[in-house]
Short mmCIF file of C-alpha atoms and ligand atoms in Angstrom, two decimals:
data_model
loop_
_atom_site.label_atom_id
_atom_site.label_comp_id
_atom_site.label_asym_id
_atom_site.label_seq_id
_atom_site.Cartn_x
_atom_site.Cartn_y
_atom_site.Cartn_z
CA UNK A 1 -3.28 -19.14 -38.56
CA UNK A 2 -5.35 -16.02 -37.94
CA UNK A 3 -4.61 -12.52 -40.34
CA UNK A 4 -3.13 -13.55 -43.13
CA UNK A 5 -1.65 -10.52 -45.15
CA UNK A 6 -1.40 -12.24 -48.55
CA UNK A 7 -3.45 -8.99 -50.25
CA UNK A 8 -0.76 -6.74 -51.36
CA UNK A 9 -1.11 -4.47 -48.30
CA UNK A 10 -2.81 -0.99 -48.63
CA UNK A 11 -0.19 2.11 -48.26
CA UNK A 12 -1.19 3.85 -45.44
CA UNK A 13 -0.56 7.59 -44.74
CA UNK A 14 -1.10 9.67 -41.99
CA UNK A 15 -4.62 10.97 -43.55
CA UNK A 16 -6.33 7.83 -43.18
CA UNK A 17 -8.70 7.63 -40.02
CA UNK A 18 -7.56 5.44 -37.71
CA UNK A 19 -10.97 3.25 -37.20
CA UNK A 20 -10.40 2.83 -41.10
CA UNK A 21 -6.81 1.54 -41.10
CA UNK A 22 -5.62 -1.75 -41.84
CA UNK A 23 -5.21 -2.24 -38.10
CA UNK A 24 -8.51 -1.79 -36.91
CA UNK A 25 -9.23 -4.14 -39.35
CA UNK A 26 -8.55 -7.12 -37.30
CA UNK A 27 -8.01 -8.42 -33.44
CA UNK A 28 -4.29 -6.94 -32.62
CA UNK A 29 -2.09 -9.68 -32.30
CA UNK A 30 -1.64 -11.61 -29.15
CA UNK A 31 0.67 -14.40 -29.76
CA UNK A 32 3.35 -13.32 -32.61
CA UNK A 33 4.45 -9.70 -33.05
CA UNK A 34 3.44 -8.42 -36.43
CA UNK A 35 6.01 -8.17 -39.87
CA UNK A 36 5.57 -4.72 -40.31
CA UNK A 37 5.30 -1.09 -38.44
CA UNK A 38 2.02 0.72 -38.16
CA UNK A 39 1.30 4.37 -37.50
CA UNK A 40 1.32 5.77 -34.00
CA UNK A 41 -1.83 7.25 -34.01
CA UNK A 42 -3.81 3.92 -34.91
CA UNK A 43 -1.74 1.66 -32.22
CA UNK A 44 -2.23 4.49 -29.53
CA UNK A 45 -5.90 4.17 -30.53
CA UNK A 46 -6.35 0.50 -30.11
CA UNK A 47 -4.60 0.39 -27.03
CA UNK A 48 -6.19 3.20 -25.25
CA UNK A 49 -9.85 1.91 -26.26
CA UNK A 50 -8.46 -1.67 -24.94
CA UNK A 51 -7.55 -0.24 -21.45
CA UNK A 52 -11.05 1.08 -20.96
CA UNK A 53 -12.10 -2.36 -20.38
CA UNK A 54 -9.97 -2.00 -16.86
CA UNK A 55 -12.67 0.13 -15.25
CA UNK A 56 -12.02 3.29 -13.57
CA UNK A 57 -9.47 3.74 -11.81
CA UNK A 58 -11.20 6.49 -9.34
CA UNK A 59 -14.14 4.24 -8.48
CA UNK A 60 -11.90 1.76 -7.70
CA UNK A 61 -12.46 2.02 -4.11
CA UNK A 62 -10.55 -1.08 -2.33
CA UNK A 63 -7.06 -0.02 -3.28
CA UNK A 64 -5.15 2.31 -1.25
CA UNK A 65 -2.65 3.32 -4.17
CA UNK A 66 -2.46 7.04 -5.87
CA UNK A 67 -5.38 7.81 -8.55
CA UNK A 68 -5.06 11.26 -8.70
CA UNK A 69 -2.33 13.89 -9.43
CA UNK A 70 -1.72 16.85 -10.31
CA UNK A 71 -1.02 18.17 -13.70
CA UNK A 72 2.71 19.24 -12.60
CA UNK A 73 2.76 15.54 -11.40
CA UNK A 74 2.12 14.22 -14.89
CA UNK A 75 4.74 16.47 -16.47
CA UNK A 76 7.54 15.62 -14.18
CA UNK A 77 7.07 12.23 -14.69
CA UNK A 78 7.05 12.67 -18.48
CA UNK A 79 9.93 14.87 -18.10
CA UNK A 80 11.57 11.77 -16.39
CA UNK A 81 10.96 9.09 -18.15
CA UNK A 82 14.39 8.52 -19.73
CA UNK A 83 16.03 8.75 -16.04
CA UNK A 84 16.92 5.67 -14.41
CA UNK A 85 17.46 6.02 -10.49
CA UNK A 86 20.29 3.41 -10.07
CA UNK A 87 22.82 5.46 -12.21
CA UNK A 88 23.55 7.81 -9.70
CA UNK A 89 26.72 8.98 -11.60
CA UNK A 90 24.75 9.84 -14.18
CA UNK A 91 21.77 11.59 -12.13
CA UNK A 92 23.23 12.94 -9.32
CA UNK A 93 20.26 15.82 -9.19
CA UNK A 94 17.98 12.25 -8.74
CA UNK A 95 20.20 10.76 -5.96
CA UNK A 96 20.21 13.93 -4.31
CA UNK A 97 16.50 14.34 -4.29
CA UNK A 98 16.46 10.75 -3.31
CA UNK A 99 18.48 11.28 -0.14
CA UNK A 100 16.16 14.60 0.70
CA UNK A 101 13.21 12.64 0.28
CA UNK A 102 14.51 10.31 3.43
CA UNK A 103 15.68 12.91 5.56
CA UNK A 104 12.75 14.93 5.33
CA UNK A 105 10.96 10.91 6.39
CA UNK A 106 13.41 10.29 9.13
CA UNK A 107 12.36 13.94 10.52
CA UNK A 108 8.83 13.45 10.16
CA UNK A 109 9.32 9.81 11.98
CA UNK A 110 11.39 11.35 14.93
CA UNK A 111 14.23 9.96 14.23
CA UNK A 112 17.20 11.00 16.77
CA UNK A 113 19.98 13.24 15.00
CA UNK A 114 23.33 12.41 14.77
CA UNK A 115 25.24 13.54 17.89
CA UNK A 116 29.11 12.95 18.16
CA UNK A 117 29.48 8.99 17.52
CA UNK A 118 26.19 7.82 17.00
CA UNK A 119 25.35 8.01 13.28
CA UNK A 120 22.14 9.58 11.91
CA UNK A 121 19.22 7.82 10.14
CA UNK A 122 19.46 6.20 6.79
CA UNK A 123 16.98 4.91 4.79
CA UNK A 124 16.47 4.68 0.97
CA UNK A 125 13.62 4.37 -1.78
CA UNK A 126 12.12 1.42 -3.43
CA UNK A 127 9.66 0.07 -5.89
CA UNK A 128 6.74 -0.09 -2.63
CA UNK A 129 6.36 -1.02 0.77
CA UNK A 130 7.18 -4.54 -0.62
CA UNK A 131 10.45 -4.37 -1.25
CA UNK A 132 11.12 -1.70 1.67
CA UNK A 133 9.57 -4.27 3.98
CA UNK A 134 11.94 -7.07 2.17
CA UNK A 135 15.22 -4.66 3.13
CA UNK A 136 14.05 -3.95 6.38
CA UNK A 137 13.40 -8.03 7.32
CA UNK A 138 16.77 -8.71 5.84
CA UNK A 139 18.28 -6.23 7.92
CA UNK A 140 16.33 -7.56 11.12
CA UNK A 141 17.93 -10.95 9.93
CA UNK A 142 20.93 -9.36 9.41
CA UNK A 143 21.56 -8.46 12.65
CA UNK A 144 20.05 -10.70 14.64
CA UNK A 145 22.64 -13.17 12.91
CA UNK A 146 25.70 -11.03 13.93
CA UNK A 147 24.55 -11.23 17.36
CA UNK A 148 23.85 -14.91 17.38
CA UNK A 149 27.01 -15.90 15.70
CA UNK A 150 29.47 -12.90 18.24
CA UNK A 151 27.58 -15.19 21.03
CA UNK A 152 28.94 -18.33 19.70
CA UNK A 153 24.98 -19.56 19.30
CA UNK A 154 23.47 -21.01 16.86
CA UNK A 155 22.10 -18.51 14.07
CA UNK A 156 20.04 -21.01 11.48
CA UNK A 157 15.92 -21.18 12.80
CA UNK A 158 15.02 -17.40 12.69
CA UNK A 159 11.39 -16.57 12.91
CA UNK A 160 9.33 -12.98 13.04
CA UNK A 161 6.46 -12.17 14.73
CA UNK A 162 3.50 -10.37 13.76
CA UNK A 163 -0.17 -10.10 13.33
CA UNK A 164 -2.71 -10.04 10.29
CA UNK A 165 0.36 -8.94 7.98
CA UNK A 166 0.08 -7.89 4.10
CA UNK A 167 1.40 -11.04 2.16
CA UNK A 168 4.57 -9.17 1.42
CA UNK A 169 5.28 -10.65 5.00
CA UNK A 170 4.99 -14.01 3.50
CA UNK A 171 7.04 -13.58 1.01
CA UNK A 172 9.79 -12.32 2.84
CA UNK A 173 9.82 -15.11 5.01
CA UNK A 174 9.35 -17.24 2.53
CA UNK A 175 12.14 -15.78 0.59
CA UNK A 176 14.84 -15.34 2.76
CA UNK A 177 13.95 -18.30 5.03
CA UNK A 178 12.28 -17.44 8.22
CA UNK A 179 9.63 -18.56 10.02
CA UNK A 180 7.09 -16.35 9.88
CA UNK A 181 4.92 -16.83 13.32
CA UNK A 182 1.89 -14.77 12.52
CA UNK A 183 -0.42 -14.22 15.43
CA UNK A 184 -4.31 -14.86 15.30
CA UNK A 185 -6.71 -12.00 15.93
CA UNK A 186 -8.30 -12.08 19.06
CA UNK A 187 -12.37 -11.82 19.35
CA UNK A 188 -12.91 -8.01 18.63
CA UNK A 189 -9.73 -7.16 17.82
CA UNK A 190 -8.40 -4.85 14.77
CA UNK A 191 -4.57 -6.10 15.23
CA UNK A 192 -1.74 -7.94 17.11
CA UNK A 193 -2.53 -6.83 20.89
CA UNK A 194 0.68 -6.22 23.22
CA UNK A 195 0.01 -9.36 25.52
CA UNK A 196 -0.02 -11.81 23.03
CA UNK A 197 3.81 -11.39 22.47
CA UNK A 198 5.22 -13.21 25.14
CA UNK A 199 3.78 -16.86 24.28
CA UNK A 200 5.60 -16.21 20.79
CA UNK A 201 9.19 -15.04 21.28
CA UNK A 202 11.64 -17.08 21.98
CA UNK A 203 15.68 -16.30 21.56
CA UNK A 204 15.31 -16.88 17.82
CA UNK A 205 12.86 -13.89 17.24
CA UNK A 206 14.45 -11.38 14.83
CA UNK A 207 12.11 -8.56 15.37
CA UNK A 208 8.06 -7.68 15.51
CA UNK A 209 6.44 -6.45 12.71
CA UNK A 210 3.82 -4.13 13.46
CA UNK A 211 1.12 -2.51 11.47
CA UNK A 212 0.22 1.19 11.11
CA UNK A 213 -2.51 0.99 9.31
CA UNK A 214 -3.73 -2.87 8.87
CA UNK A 215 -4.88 -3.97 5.18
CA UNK A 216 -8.09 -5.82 6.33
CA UNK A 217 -9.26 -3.38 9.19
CA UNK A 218 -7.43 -0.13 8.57
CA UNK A 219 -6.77 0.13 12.12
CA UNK A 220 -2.89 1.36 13.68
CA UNK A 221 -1.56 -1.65 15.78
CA UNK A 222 -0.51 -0.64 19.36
CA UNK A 223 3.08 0.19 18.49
CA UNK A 224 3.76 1.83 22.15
CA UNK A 225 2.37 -1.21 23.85
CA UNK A 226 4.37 -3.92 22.08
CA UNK A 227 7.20 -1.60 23.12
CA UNK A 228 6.63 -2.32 26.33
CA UNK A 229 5.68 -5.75 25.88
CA UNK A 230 9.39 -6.15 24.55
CA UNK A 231 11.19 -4.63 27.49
CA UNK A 232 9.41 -6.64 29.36
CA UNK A 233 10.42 -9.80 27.41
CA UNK A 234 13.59 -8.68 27.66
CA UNK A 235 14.13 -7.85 31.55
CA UNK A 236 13.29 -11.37 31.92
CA UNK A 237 14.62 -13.45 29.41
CA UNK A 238 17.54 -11.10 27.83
CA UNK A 239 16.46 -11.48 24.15
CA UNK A 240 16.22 -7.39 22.92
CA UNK A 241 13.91 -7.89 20.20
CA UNK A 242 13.59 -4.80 17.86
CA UNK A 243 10.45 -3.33 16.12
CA UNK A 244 10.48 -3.14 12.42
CA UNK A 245 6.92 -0.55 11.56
CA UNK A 246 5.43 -1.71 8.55
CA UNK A 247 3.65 1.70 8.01
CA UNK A 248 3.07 1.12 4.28
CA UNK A 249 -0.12 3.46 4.43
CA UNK A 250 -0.47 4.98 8.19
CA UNK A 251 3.44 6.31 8.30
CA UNK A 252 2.11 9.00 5.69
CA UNK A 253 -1.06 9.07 7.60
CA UNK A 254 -0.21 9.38 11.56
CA UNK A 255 1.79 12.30 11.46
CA UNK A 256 -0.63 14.42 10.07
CA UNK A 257 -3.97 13.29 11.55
CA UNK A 258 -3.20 11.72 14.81
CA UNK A 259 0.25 13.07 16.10
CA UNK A 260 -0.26 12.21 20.00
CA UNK A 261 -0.02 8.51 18.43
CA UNK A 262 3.13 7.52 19.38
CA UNK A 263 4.63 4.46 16.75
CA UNK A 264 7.24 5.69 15.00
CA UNK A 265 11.50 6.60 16.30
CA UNK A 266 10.18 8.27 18.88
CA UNK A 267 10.37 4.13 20.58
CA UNK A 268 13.97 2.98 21.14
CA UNK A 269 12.59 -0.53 20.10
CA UNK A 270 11.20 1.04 16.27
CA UNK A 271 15.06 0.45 14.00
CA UNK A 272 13.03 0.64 11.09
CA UNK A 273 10.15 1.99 9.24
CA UNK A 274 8.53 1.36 5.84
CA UNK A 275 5.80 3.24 3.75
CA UNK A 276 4.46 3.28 0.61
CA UNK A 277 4.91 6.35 -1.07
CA UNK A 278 2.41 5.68 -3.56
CA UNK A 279 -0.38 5.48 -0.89
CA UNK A 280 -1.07 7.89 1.65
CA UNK A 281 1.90 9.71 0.34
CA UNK A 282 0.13 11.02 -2.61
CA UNK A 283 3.01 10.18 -5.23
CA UNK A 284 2.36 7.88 -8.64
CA UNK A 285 2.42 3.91 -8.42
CA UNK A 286 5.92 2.85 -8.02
CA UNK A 287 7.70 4.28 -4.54
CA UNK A 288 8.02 3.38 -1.74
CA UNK A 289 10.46 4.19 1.21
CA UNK A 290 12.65 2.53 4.40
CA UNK A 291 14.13 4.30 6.78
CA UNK A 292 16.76 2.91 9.87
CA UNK A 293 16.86 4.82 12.64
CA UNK A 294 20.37 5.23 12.46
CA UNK A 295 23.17 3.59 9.68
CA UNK A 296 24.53 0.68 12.37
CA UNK A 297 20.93 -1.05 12.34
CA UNK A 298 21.68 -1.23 8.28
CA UNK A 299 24.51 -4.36 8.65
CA UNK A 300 27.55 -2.88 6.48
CA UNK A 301 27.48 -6.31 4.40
CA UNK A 302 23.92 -5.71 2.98
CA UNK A 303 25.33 -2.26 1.32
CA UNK A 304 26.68 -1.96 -1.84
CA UNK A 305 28.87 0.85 -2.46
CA UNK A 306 28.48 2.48 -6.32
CA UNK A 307 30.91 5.19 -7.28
CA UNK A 308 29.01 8.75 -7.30
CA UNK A 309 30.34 12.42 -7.65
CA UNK A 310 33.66 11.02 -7.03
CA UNK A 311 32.65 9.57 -3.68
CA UNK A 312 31.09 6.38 -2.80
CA UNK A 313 27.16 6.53 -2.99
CA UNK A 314 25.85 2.99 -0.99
CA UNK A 315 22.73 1.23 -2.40
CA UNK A 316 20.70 -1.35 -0.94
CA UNK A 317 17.62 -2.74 -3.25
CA UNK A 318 16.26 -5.52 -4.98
CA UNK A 319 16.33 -4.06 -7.96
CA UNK A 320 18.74 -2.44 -10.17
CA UNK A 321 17.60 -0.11 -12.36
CA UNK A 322 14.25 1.57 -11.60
CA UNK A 323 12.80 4.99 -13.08
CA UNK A 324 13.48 8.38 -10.83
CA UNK A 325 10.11 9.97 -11.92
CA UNK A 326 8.34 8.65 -8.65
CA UNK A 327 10.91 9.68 -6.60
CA UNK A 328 10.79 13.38 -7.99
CA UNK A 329 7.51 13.19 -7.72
CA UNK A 330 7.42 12.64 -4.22
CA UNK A 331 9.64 15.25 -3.62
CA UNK A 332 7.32 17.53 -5.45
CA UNK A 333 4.36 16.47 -3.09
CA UNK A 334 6.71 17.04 0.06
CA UNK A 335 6.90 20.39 -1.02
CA UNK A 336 4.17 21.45 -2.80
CA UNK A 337 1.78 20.01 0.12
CA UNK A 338 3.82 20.82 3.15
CA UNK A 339 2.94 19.21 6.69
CA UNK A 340 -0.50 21.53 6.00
CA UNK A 341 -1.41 20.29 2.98
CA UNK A 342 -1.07 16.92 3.88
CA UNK A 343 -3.03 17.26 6.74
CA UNK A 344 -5.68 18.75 4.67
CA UNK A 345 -6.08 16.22 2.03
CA UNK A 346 -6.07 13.54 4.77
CA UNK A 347 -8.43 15.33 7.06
CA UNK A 348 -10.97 15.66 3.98
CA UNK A 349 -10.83 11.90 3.33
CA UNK A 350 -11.26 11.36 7.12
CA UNK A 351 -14.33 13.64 6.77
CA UNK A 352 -15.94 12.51 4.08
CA UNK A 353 -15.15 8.56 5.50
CA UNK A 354 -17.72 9.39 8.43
CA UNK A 355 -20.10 11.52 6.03
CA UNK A 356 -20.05 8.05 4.39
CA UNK A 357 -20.60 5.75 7.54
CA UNK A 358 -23.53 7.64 8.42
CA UNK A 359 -25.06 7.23 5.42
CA UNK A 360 -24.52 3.82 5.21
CA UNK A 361 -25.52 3.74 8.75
CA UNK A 362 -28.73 4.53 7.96
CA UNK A 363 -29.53 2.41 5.11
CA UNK A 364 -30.49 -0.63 7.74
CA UNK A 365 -28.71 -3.98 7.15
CA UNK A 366 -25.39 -3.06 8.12
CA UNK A 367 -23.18 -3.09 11.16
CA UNK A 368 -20.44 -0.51 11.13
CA UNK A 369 -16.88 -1.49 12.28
CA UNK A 370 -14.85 1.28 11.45
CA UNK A 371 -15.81 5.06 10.21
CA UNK A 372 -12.92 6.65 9.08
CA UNK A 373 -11.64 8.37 12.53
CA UNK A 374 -8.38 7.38 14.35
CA UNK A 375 -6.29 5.73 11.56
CA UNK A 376 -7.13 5.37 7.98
CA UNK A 377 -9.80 7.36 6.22
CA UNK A 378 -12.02 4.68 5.54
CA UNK A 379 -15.15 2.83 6.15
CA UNK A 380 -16.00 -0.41 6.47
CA UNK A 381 -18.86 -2.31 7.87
CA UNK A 382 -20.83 -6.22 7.89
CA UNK A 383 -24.00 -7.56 8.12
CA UNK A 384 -25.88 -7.39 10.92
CA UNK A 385 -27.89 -10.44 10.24
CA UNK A 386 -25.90 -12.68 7.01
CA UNK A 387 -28.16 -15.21 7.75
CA UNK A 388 -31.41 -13.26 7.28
CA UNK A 389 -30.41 -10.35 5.12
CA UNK A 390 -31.50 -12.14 1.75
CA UNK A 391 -28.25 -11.14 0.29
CA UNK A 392 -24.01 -11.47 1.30
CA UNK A 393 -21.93 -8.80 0.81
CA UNK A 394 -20.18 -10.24 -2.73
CA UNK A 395 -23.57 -10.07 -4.12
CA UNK A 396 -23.94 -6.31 -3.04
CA UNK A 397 -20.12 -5.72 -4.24
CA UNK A 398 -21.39 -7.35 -7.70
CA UNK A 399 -24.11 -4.92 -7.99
CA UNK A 400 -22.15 -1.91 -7.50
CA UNK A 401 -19.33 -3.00 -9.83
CA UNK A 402 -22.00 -2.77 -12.76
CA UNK A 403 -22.20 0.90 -12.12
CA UNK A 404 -18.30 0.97 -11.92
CA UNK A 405 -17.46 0.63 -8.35
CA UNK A 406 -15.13 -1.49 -6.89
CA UNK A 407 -16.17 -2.19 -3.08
CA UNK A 408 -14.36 -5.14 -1.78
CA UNK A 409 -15.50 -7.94 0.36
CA UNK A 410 -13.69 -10.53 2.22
CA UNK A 411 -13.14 -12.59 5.62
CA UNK A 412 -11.18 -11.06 7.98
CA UNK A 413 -8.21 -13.28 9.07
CA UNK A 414 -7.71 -16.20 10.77
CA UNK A 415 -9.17 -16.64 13.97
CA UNK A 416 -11.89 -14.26 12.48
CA UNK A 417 -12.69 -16.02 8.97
CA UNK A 418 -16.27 -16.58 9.38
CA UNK A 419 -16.82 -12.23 9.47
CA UNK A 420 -17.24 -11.43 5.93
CA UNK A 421 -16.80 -7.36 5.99
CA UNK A 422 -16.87 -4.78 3.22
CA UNK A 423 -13.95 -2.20 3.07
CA UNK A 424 -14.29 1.88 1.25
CA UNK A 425 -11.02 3.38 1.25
CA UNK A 426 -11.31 7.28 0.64
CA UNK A 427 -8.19 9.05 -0.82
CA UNK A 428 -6.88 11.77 -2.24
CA UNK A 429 -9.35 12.44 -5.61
CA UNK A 430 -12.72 11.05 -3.56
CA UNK A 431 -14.83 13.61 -2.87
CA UNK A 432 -18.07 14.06 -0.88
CA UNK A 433 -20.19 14.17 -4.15
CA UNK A 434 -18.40 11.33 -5.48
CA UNK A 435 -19.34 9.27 -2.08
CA UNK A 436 -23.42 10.23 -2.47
CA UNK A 437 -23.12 9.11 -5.65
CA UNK A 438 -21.81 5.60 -4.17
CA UNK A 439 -24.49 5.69 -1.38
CA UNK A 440 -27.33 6.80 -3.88
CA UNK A 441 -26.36 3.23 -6.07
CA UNK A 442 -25.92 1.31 -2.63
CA UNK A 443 -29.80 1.69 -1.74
CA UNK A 444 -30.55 0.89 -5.39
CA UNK A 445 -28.58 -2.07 -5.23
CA UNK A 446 -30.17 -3.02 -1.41
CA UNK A 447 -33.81 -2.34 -3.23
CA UNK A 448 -33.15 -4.45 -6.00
CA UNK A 449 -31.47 -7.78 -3.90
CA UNK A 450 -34.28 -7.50 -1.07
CA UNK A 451 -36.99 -7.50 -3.42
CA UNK A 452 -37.66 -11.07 -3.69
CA UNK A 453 -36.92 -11.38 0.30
CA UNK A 454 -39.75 -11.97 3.45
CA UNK A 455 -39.62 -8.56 3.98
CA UNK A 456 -39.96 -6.48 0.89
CA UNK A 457 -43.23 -9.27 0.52
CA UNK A 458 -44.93 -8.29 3.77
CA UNK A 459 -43.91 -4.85 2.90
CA UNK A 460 -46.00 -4.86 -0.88
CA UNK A 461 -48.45 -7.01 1.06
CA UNK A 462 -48.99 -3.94 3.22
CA UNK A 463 -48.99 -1.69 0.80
CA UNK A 464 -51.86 -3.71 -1.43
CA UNK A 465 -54.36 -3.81 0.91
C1 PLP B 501 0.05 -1.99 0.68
C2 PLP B 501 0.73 -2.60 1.80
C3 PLP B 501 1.93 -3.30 1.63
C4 PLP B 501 2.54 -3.51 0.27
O1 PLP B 501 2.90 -2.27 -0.25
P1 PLP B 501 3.17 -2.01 -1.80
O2 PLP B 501 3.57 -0.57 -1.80
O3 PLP B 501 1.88 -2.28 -2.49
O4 PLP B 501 4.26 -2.93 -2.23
C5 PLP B 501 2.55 -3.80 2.74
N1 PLP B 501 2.02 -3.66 3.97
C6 PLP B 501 0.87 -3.00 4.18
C7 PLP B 501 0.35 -2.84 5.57
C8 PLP B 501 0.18 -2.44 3.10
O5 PLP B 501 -0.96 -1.77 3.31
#
């Protein structure tokens, strides 16, 4: 039994510093909440000096997800904290910054407008791209079903395609019971490519999945090509198999830095798209976004209907209640950035991405793969020689993390496992000093884990005599 309290306990008032309380006393309790309250300041204390054993946040440069905001950011969330996005009866302002927050997403992804019958695009928000991309397989499944079932076919061994996919993928399938086909990379490649479609559809197929912006190379998949590679499919063997955009980082990315790329509603194939708010659109953890490009790709059944203003407001999520802050926050982004701003921010990262991959260019070892320019601001590279260089890349990511950073490495996937690569992502909050800083402690780190190798020896051989 740890922290027994059998001393008649000390009063405590609000005068007594909190590294002198009867709290910092002792390790906080992990198993059994304590008997008693304690003051504010002292458990805010404890718990704030605890969390600064999670590193930083801003050198943490292998996650794609918001580090940075804005001050106004911070107070609207605060100012939301008590508002809980499901009750729309209750927070109609909330719902109705909701719905603005997908229209002004359907508009920025081309989506058609309504005219006469055909309805306009819906979409709604979520906790991520992980439960967007959930809603948007189920709806694939959905209505792939219907059409199986109006066909008098059989409707029970679905499967969805797609390449190097974030394990969200996997759990959807997993999940909701498909068969998840996922397609190898080829030699070279970055993604799914086009032709390798065909010898993986079949008349079960309830849509493609493809990537704007894939996790282990940063690269946009060919959307406009696997188009094609679907009408195709479909002149010859009837199957009309739609496109579901998993665009969890590029769909906030694309329109601003590369609009001649054509992915997104612009394709009759694309019904639906997904991003995560909280990436490369700028907003705090915790939003994320699908959109259909119009309400009959949604199957009615999947919709609940909640009454709101007096009317029916549908909903369609995993969850049920879920705070509104990152929602208004996005909203505040949308409009305090504007398509400009947005492409500023981006463009900066993109810059300072290639400011970076020169740098690291230069340092020797490494081979780049990927400097920031045509989809995600980023860098990443490999070794030129992992069987010479004296050193893998997990012992150079070690190094840096004891000065703070967190560079990742990892295989790429399957058919590529044996390329170990290293990945920089450079967001919003990154700037160019930060990045010399990170290239100054990458030659320190090269320095120190080739000094034992062949060639620092023949070097300080040289140098002796
Ligand atoms: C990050 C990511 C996801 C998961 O998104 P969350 O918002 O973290 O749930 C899915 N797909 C891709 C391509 C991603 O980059």
């Amino acid at each position: 039994m740890a922290l027994h309290m059998t001393r008649t306990p000390r009063t405590e008032d609000a005068t007594v510093d909190v590294f002198a309380s009867v709290l910092s006393e002792h390790v906080l309790p992990k198993y059994r909440m304590p008997d008693g309250h304690t003051p504010a300041p002292a458990v805010y204390s404890m718990i704030h000096n605890e969390l600064l054993l999670d590193g930083n946040a801003a050198q943490n440069l292998a996650t794609f997800c918001t580090t940075w905001s804005e001050d106004e950011v911070h107070r609207l969330m605060n100012e939301c904290i008590d508002k809980n996005m499901i009750d729309k009866d209750e927070y109609p302002q909330t719902a109705e910054i909701e719905s603005r927050c997908v229209n002004i997403l359907a508009d920025l992804w081309h989506a058609p407008r309504a005219v006469g019958a055909e309805a306009a695009a819906t979409g709604c928000s979520t906790t991520g791209s992980s439960e967007a991309a959930m809603l948007g397989g189920l709806a694939l499944k959905w209505r792939w079903r219907e059409a199986r079932r109006a066909a008098g076919q059989s409707a029970d061994r679905p499967n969805l395609l797609c390449g190097p996919v974030q394990v969200c993928w996997e759990k959807f399938a997993r999940y909701f019971d498909v068969e998840l086909r996922q397609i190898p990379l080829e030699p070279g490649a970055t993604g799914l490519r086009a032709h390798q479609i065909a010898m993986y559809a079949d008349e079960n197929t309830i849509g493609v999945v493809a990537i704007l912006g894939v996790t282990y190379t940063c690269d946009y998949e060919p959307v406009a090509e696997i188009a094609e590679a679907l009408d195709r499919i479909q002149a010859e063997h009837g199957w009309d198999i739609p496109i579901h955009v998993d665009a969890a980082s590029g769909g906030l990315v694309a329109p601003f830095l590369h609009p001649e790329v054509v992915w997104d509603f612009r394709l009759d194939r694309v019904v639906s798209v997904n991003t995560s708010g909280h990436k490369y659109g700028l907003a705090p953890l915790g939003v994320g976004w699908v959109v259909w490009r119009s309400a009959d790709r949604l199957p009615e059944d999947l919709v609940f209907k909640v009454s709101y203003l007096g009317g029916d407001m549908p909903t369609f999520a995993l969850n049920f209640s879920r705070p509104g802050g990152e929602i208004i926050a996005q909203y505040y982004l949308f409009l305090r950035l504007g398509r400009e701003g947005y492409r500023r921010v981006h463009q900066a990262c993109a810059d300072t991405a290639r400011h970076l991959a020169g740098q690291i260019a230069a340092m020797g070892p490494f081979t780049l793969l990927y400097d920031g320019q045509g989809a995600l601001p980023a860098v990443s590279y490999t070794l030129t020689d992992p069987e010479g260089a004296g050193f893998s890349l997990y012992d150079l990511s070690d190094q840096l993390r004891m000065r703070g950073w967190q560079v990742p490495s990892y295989p790429l996937p399957a058919d590529r496992e044996t390329t170990v690569i290293q990945r920089i992502l450079i967001r919003h909050g990154i700037s160019r000093d930060q990045t010399a800083l990170l290239a100054a402690d990458m030659r320190r780190a090269l320095a120190h884990l080739t000094a034992g190798s062949p060639a620092a020896a023949a070097e300080r051989t040289a140098f002796h005599h």
